[in-house]
N, CA, C, O and CB atoms as a CASP TS submission, in Angstrom:
PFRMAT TS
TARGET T0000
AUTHOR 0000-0000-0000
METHOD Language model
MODEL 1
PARENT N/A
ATOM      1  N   UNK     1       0.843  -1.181   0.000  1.00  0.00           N
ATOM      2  CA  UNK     1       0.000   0.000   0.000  1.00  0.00           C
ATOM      3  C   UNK     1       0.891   1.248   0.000  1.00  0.00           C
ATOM      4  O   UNK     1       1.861   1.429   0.735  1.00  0.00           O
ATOM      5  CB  UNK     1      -0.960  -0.004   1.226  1.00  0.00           C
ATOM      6  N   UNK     2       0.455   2.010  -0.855  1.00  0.00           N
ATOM      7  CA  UNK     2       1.396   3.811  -1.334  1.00  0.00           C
ATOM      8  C   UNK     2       0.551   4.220   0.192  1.00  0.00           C
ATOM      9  O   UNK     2      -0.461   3.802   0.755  1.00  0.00           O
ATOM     10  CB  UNK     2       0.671   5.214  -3.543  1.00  0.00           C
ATOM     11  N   UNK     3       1.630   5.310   0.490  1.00  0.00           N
ATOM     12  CA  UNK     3       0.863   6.771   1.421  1.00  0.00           C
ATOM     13  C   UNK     3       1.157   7.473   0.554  1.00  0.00           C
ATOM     14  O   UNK     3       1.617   7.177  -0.549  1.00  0.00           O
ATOM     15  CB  UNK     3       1.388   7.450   2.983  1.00  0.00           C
ATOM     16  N   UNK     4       0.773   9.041   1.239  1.00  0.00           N
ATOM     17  CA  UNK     4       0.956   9.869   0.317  1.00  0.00           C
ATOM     18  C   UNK     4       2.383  10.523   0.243  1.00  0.00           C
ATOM     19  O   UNK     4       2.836  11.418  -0.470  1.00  0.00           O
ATOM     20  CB  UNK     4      -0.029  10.746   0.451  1.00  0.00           C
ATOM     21  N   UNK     5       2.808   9.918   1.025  1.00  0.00           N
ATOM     22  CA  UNK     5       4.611  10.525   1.044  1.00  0.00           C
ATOM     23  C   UNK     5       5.222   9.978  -0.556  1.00  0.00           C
ATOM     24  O   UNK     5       5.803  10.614  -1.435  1.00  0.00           O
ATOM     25  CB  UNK     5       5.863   9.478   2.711  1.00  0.00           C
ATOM     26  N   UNK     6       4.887   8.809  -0.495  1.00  0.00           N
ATOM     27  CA  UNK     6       5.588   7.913  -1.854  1.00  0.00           C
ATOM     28  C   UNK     6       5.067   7.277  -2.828  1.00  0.00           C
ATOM     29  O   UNK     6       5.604   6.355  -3.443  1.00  0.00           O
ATOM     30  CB  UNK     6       6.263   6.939  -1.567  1.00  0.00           C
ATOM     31  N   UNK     7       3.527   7.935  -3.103  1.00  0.00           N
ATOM     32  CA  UNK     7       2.807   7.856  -4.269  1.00  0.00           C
ATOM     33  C   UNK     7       3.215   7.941  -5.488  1.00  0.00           C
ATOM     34  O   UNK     7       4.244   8.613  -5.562  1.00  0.00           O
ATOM     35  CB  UNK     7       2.062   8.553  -4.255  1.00  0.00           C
ATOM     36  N   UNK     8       2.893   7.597  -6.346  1.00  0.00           N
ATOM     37  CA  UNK     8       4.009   7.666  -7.766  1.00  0.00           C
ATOM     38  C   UNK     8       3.296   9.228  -8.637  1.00  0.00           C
ATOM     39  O   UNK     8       3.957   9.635  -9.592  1.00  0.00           O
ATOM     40  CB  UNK     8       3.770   5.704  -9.147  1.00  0.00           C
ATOM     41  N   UNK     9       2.177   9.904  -8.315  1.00  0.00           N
ATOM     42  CA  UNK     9       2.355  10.579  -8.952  1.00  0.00           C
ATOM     43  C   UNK     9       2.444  12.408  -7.963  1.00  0.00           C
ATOM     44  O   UNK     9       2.296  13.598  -8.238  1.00  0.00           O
ATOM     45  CB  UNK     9       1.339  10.109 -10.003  1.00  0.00           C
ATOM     46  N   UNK    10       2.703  11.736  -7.024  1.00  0.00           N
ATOM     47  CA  UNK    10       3.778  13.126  -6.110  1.00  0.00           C
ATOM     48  C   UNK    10       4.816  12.999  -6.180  1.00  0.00           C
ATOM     49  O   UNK    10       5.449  14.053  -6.130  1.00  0.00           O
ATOM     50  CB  UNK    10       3.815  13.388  -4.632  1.00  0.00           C
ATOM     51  N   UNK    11       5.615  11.737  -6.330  1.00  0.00           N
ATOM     52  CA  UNK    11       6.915  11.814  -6.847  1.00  0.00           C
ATOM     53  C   UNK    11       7.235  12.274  -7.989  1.00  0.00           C
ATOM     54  O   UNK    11       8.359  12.706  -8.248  1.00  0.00           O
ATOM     55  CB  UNK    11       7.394  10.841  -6.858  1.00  0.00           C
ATOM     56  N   UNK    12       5.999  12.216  -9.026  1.00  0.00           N
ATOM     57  CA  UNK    12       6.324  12.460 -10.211  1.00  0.00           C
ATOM     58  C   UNK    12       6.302  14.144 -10.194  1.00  0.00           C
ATOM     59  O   UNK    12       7.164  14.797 -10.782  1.00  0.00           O
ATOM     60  CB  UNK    12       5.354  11.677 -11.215  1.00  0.00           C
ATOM     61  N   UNK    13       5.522  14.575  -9.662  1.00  0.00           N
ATOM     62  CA  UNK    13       5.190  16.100  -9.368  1.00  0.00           C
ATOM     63  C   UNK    13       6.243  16.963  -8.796  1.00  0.00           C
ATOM     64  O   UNK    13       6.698  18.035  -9.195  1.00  0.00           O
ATOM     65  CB  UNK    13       4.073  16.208  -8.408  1.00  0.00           C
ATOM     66  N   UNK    14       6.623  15.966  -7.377  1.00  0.00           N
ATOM     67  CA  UNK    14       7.369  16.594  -6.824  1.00  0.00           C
ATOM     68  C   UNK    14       8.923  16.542  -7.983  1.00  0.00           C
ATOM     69  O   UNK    14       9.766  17.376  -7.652  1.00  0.00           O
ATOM     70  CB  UNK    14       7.359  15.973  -5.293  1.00  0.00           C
ATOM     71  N   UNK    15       9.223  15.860  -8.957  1.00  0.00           N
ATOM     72  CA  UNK    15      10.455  15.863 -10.052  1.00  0.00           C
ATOM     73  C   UNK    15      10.425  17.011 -11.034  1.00  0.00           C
ATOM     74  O   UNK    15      11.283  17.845 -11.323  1.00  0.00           O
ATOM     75  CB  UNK    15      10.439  14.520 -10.968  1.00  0.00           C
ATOM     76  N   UNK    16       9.049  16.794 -11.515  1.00  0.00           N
ATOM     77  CA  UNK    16       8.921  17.800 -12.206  1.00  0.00           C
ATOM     78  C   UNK    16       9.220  19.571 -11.821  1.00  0.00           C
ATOM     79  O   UNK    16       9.599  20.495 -12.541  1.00  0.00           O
ATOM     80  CB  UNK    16       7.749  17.506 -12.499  1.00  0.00           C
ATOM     81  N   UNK    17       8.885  19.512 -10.489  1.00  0.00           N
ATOM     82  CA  UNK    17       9.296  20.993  -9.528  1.00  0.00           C
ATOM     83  C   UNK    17      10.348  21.128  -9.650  1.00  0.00           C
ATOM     84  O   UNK    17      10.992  22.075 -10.103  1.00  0.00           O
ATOM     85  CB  UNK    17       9.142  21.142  -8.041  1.00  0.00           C
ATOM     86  N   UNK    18      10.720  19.921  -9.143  1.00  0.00           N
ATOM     87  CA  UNK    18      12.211  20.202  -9.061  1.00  0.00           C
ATOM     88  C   UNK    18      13.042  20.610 -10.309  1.00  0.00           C
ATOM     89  O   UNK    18      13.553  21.729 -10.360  1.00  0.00           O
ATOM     90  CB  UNK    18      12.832  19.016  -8.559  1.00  0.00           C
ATOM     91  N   UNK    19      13.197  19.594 -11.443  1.00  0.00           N
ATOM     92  CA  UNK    19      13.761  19.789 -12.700  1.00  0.00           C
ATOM     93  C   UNK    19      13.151  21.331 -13.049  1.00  0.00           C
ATOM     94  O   UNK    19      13.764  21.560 -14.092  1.00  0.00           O
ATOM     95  CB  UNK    19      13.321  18.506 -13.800  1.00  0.00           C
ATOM     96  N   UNK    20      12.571  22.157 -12.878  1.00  0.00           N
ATOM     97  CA  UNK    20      11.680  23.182 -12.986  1.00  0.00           C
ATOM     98  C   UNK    20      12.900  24.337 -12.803  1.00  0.00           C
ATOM     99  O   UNK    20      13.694  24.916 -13.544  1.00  0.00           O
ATOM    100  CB  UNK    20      10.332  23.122 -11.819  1.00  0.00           C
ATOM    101  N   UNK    21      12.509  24.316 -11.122  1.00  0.00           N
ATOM    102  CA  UNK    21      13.619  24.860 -10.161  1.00  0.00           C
ATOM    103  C   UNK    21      14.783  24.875 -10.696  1.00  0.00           C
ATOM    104  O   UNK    21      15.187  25.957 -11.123  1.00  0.00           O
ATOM    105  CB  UNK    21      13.797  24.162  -8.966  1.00  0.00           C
ATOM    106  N   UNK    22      15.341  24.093 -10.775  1.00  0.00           N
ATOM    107  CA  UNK    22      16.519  23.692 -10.844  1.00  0.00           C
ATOM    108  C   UNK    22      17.104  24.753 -12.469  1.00  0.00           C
ATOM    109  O   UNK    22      18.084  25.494 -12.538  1.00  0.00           O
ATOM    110  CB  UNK    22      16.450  21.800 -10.868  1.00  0.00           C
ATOM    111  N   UNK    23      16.010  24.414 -13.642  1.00  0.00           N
ATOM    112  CA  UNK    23      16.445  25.341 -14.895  1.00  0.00           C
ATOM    113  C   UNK    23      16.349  26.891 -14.442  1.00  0.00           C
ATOM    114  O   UNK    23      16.408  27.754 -15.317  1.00  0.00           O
ATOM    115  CB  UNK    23      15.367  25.075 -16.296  1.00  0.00           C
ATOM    116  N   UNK    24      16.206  27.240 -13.134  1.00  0.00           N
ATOM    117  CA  UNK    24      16.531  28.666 -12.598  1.00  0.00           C
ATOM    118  C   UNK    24      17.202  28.788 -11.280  1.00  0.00           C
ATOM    119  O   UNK    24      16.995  29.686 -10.464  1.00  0.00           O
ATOM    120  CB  UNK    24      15.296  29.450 -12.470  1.00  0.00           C
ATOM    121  N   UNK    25      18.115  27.691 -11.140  1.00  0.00           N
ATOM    122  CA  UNK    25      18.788  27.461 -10.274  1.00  0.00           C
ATOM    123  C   UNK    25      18.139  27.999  -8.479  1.00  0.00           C
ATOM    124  O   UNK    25      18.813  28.568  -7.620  1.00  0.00           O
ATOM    125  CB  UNK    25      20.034  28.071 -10.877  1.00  0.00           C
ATOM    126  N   UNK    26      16.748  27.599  -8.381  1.00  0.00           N
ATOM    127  CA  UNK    26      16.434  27.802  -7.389  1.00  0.00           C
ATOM    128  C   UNK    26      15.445  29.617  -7.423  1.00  0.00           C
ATOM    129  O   UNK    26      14.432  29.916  -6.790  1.00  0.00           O
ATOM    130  CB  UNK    26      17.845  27.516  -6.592  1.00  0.00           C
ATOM    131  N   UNK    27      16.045  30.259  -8.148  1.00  0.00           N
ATOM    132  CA  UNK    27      15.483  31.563  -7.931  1.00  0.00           C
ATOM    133  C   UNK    27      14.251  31.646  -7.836  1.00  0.00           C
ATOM    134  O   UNK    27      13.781  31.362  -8.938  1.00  0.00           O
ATOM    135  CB  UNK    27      15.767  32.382  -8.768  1.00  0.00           C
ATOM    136  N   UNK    28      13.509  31.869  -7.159  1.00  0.00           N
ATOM    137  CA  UNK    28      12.305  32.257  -6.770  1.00  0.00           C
ATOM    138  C   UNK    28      11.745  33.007  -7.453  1.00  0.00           C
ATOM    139  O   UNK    28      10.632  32.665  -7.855  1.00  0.00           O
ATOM    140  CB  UNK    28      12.248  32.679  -5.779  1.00  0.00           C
ATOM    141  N   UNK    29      12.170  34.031  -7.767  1.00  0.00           N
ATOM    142  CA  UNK    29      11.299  35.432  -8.804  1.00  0.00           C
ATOM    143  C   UNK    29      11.932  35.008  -9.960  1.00  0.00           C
ATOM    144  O   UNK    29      11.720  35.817 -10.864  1.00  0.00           O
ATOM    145  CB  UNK    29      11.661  37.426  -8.466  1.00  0.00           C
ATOM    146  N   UNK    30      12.681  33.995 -10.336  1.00  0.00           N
ATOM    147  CA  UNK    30      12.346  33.865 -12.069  1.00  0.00           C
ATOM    148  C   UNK    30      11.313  32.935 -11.906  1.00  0.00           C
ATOM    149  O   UNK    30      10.281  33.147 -12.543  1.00  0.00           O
ATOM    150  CB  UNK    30      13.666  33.219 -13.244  1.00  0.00           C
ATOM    151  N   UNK    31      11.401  31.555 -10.897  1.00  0.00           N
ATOM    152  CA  UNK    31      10.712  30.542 -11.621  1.00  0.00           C
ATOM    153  C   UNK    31       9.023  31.412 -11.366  1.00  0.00           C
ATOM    154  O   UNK    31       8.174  31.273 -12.246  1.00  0.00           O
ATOM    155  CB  UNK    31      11.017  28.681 -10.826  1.00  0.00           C
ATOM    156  N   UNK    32       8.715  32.252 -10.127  1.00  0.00           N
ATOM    157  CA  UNK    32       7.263  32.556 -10.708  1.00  0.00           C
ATOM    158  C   UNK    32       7.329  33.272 -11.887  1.00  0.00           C
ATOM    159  O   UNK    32       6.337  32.883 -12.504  1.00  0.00           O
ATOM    160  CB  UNK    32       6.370  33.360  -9.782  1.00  0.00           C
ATOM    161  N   UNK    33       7.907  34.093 -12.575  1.00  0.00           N
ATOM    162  CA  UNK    33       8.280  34.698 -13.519  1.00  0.00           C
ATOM    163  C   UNK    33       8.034  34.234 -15.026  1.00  0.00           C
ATOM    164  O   UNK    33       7.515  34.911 -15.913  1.00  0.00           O
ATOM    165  CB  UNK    33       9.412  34.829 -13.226  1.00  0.00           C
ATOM    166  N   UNK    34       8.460  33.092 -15.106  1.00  0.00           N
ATOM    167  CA  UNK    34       8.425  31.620 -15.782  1.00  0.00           C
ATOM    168  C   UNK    34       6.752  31.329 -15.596  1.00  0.00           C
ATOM    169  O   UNK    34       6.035  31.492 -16.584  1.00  0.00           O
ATOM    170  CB  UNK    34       9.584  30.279 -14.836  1.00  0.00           C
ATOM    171  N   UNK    35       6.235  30.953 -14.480  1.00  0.00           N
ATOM    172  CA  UNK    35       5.310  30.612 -14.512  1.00  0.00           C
ATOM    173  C   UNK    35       4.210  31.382 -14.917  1.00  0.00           C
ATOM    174  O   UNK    35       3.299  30.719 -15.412  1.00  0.00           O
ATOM    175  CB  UNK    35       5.283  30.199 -13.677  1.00  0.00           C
ATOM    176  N   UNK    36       3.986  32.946 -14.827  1.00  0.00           N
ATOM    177  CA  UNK    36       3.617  33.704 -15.622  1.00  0.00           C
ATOM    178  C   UNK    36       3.432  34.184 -16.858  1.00  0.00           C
ATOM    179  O   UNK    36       2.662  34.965 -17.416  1.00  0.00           O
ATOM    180  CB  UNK    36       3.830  34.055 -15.384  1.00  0.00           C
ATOM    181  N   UNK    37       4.566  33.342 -17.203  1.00  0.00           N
ATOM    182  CA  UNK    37       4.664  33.497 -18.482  1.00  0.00           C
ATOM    183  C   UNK    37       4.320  32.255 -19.727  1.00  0.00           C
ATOM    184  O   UNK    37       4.144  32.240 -20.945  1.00  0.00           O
ATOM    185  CB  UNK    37       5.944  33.929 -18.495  1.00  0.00           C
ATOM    186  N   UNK    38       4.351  31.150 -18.465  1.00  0.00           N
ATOM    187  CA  UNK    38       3.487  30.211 -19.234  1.00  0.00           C
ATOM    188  C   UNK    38       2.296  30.483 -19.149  1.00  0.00           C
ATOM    189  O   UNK    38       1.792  30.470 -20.271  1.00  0.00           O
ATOM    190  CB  UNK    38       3.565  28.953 -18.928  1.00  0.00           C
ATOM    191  N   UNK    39       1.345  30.808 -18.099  1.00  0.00           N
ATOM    192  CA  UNK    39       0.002  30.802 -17.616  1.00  0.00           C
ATOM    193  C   UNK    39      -0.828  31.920 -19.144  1.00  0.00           C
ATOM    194  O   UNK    39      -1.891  31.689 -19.721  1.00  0.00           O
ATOM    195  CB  UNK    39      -0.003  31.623 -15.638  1.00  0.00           C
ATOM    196  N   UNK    40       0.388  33.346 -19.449  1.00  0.00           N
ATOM    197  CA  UNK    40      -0.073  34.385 -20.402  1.00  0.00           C
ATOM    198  C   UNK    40       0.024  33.331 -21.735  1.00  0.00           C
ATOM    199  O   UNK    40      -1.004  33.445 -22.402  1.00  0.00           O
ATOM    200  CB  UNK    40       1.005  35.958 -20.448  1.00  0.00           C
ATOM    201  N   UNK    41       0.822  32.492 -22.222  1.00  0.00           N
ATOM    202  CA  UNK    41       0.729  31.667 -23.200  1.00  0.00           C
ATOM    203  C   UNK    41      -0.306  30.622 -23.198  1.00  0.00           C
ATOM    204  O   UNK    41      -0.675  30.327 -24.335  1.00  0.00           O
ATOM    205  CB  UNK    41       1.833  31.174 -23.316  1.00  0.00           C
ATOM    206  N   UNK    42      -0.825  30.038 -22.332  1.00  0.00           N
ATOM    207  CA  UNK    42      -1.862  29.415 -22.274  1.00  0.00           C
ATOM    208  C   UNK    42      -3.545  30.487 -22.402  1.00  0.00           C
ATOM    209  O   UNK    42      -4.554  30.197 -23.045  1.00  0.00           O
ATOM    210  CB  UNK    42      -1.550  28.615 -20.912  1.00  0.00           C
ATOM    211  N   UNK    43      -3.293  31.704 -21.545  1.00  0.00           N
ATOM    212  CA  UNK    43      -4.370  32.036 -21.766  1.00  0.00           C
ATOM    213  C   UNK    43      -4.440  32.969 -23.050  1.00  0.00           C
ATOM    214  O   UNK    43      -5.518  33.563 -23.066  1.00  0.00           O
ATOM    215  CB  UNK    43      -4.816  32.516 -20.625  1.00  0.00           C
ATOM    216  N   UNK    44      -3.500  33.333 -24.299  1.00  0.00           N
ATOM    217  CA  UNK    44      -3.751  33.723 -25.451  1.00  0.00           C
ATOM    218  C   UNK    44      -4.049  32.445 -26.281  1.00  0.00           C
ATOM    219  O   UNK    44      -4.930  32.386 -27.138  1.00  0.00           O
ATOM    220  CB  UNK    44      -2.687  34.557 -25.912  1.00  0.00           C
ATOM    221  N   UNK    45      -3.430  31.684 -26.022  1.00  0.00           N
ATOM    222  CA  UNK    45      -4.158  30.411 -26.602  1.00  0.00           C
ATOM    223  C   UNK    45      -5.428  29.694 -26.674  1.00  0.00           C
ATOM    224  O   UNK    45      -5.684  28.641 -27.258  1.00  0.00           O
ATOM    225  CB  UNK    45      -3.695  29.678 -26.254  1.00  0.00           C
ATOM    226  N   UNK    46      -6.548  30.831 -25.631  1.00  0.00           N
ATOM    227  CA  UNK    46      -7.440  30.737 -25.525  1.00  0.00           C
ATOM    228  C   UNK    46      -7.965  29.219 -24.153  1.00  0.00           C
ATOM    229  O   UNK    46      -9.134  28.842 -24.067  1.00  0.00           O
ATOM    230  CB  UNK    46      -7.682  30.824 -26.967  1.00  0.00           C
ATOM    231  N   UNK    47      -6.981  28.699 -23.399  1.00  0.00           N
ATOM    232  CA  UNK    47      -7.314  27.467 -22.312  1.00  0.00           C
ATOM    233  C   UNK    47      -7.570  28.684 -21.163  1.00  0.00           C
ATOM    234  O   UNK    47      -6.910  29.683 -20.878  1.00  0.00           O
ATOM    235  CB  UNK    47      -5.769  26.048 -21.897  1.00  0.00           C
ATOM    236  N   UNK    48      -8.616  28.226 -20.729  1.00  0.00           N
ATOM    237  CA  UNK    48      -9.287  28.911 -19.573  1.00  0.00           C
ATOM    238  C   UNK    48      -8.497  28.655 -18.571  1.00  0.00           C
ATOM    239  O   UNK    48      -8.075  27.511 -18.403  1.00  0.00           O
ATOM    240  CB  UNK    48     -10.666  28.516 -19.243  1.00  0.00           C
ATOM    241  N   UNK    49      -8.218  29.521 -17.867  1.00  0.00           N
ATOM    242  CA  UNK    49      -7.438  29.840 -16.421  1.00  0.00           C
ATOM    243  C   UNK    49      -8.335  29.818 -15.241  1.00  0.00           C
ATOM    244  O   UNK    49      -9.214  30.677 -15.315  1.00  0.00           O
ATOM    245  CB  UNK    49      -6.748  31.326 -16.394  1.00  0.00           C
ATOM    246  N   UNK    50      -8.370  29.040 -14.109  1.00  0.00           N
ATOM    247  CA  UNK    50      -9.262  29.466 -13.274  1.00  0.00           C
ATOM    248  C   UNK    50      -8.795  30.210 -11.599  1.00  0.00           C
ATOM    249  O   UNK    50      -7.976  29.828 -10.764  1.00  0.00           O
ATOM    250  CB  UNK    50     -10.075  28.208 -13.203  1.00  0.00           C
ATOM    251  N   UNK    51      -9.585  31.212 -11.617  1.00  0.00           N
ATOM    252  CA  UNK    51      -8.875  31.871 -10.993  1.00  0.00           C
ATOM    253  C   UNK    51      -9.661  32.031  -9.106  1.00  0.00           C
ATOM    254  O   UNK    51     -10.847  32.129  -8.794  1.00  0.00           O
ATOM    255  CB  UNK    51      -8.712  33.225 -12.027  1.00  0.00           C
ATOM    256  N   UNK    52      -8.641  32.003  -8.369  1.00  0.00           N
ATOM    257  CA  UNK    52      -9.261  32.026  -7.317  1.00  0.00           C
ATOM    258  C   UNK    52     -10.384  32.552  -6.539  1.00  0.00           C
ATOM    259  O   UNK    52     -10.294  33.755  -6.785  1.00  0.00           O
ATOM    260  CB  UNK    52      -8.694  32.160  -6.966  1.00  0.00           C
ATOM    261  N   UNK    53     -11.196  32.437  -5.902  1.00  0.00           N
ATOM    262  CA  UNK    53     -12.257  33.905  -5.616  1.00  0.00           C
ATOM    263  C   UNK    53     -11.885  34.770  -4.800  1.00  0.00           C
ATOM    264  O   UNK    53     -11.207  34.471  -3.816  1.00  0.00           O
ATOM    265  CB  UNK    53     -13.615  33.703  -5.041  1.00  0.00           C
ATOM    266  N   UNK    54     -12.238  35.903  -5.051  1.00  0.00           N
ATOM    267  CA  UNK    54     -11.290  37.162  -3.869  1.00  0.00           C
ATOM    268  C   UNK    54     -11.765  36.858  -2.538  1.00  0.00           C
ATOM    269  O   UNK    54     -12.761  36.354  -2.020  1.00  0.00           O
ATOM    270  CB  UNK    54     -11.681  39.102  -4.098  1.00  0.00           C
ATOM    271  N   UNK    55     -10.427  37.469  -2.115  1.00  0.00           N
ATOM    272  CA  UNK    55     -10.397  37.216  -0.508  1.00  0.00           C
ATOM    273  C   UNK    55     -11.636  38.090   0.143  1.00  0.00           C
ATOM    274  O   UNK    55     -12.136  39.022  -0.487  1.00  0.00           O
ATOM    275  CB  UNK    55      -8.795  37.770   0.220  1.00  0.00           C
ATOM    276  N   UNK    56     -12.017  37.769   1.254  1.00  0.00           N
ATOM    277  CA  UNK    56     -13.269  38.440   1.655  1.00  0.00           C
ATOM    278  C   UNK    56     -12.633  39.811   2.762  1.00  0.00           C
ATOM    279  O   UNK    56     -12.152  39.508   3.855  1.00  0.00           O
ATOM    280  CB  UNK    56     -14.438  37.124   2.532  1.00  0.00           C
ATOM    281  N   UNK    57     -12.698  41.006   2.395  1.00  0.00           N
ATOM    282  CA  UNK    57     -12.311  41.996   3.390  1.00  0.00           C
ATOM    283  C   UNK    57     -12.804  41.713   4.415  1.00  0.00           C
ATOM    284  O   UNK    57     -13.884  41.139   4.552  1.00  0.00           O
ATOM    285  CB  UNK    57     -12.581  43.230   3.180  1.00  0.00           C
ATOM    286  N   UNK    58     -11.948  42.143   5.417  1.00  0.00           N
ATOM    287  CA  UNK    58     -12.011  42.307   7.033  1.00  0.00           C
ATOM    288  C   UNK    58     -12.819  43.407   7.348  1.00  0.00           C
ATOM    289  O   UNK    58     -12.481  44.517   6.937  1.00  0.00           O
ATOM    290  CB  UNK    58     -10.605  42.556   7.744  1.00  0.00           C
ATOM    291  N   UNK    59     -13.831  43.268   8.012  1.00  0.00           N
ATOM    292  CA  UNK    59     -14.931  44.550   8.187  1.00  0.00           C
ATOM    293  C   UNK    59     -13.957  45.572   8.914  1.00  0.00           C
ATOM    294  O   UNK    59     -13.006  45.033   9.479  1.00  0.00           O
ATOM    295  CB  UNK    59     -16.521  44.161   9.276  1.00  0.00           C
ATOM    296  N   UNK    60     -14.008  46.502   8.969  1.00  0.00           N
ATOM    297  CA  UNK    60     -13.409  47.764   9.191  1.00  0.00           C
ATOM    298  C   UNK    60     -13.643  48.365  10.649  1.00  0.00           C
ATOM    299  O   UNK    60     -13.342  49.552  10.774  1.00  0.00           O
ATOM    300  CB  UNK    60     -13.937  48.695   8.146  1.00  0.00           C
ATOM    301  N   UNK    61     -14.188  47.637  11.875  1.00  0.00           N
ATOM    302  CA  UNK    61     -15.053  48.154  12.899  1.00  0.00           C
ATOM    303  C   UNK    61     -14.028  48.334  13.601  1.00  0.00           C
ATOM    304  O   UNK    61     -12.919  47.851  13.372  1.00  0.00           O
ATOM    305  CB  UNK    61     -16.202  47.385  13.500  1.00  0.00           C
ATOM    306  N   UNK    62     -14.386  49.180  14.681  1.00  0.00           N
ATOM    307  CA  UNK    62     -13.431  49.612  15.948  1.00  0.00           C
ATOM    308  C   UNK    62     -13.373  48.506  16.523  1.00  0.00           C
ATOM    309  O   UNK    62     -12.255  48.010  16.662  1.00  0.00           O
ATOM    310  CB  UNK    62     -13.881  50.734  16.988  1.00  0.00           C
ATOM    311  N   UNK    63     -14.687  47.703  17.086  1.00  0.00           N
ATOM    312  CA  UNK    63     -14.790  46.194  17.325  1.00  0.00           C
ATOM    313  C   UNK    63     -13.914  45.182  17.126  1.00  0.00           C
ATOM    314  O   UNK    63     -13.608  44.398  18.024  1.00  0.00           O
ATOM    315  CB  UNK    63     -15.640  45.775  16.738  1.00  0.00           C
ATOM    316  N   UNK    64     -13.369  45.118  15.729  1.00  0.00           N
ATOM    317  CA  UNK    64     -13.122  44.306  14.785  1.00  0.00           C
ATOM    318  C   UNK    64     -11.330  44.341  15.211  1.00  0.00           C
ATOM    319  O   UNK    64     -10.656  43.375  15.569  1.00  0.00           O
ATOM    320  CB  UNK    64     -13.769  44.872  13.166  1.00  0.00           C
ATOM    321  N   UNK    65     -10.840  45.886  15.019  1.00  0.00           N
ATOM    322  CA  UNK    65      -9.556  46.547  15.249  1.00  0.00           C
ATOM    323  C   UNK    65      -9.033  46.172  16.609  1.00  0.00           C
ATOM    324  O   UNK    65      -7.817  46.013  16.717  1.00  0.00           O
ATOM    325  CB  UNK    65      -9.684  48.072  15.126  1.00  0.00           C
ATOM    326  N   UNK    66      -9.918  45.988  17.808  1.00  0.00           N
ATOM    327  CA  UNK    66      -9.825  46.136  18.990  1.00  0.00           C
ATOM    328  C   UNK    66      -9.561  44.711  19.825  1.00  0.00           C
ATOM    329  O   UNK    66      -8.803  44.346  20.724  1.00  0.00           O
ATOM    330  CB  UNK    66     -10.969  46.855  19.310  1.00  0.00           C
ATOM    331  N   UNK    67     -10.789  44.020  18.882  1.00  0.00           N
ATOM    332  CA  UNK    67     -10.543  42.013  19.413  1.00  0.00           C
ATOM    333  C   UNK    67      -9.721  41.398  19.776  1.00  0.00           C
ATOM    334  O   UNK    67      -9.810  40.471  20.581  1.00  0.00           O
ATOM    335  CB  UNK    67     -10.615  41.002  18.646  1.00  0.00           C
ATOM    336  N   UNK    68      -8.466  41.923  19.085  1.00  0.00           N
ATOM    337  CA  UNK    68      -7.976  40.694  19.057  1.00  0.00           C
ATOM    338  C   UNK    68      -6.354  41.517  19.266  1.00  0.00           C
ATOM    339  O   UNK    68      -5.356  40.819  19.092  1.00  0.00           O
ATOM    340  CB  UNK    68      -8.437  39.636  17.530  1.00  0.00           C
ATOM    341  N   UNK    69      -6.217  42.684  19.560  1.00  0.00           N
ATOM    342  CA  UNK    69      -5.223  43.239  19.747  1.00  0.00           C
ATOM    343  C   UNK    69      -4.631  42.671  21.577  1.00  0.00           C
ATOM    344  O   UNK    69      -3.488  42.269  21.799  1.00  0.00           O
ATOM    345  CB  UNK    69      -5.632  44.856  19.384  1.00  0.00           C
ATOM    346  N   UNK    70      -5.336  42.746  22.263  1.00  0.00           N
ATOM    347  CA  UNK    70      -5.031  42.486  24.078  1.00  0.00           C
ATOM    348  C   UNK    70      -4.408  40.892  24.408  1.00  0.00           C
ATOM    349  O   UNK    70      -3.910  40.527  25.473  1.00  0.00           O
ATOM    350  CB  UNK    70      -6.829  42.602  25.120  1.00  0.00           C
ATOM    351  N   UNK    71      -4.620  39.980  23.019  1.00  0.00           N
ATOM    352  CA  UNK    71      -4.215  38.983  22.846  1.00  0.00           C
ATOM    353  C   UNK    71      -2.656  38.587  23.078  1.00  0.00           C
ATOM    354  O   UNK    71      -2.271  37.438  22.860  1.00  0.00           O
ATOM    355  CB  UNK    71      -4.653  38.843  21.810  1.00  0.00           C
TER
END
């Protein structure tokens, strides 16, 4: 029986990251950079992107400001 530590297709996922990574030697702001720039090639290509739903604002109350500050 697989867990999810050593499933074959998180290993496979987790390779692919890596080999990813790795063609930007780790850098962080290229590989999202990269990934942006695939995501704009996919979506002129017309494949639908789906995009998260916005975060819900924090009501604005003195209440609200005050809660959780004495914590």
């Amino acid at each position: 029986m697989t867990t999810l530590l050593d499933d074959e297709i998180i290993t496979e996922v987790r390779a692919n990251r890596n080999a990813h990574a790795a063609k930007f030697n780790y850098d962080i702001d290229a590989i999202a950079a990269d990934l942006k720039l695939i995501e704009a090639q996919y979506i002129a290509k017309g494949v639908p992107c789906v995009q998260p739903p916005p975060r819900e604002l924090m009501p604005n109350t003195a209440l609200q400001r005050t809660r959780f500050a004495h914590r």
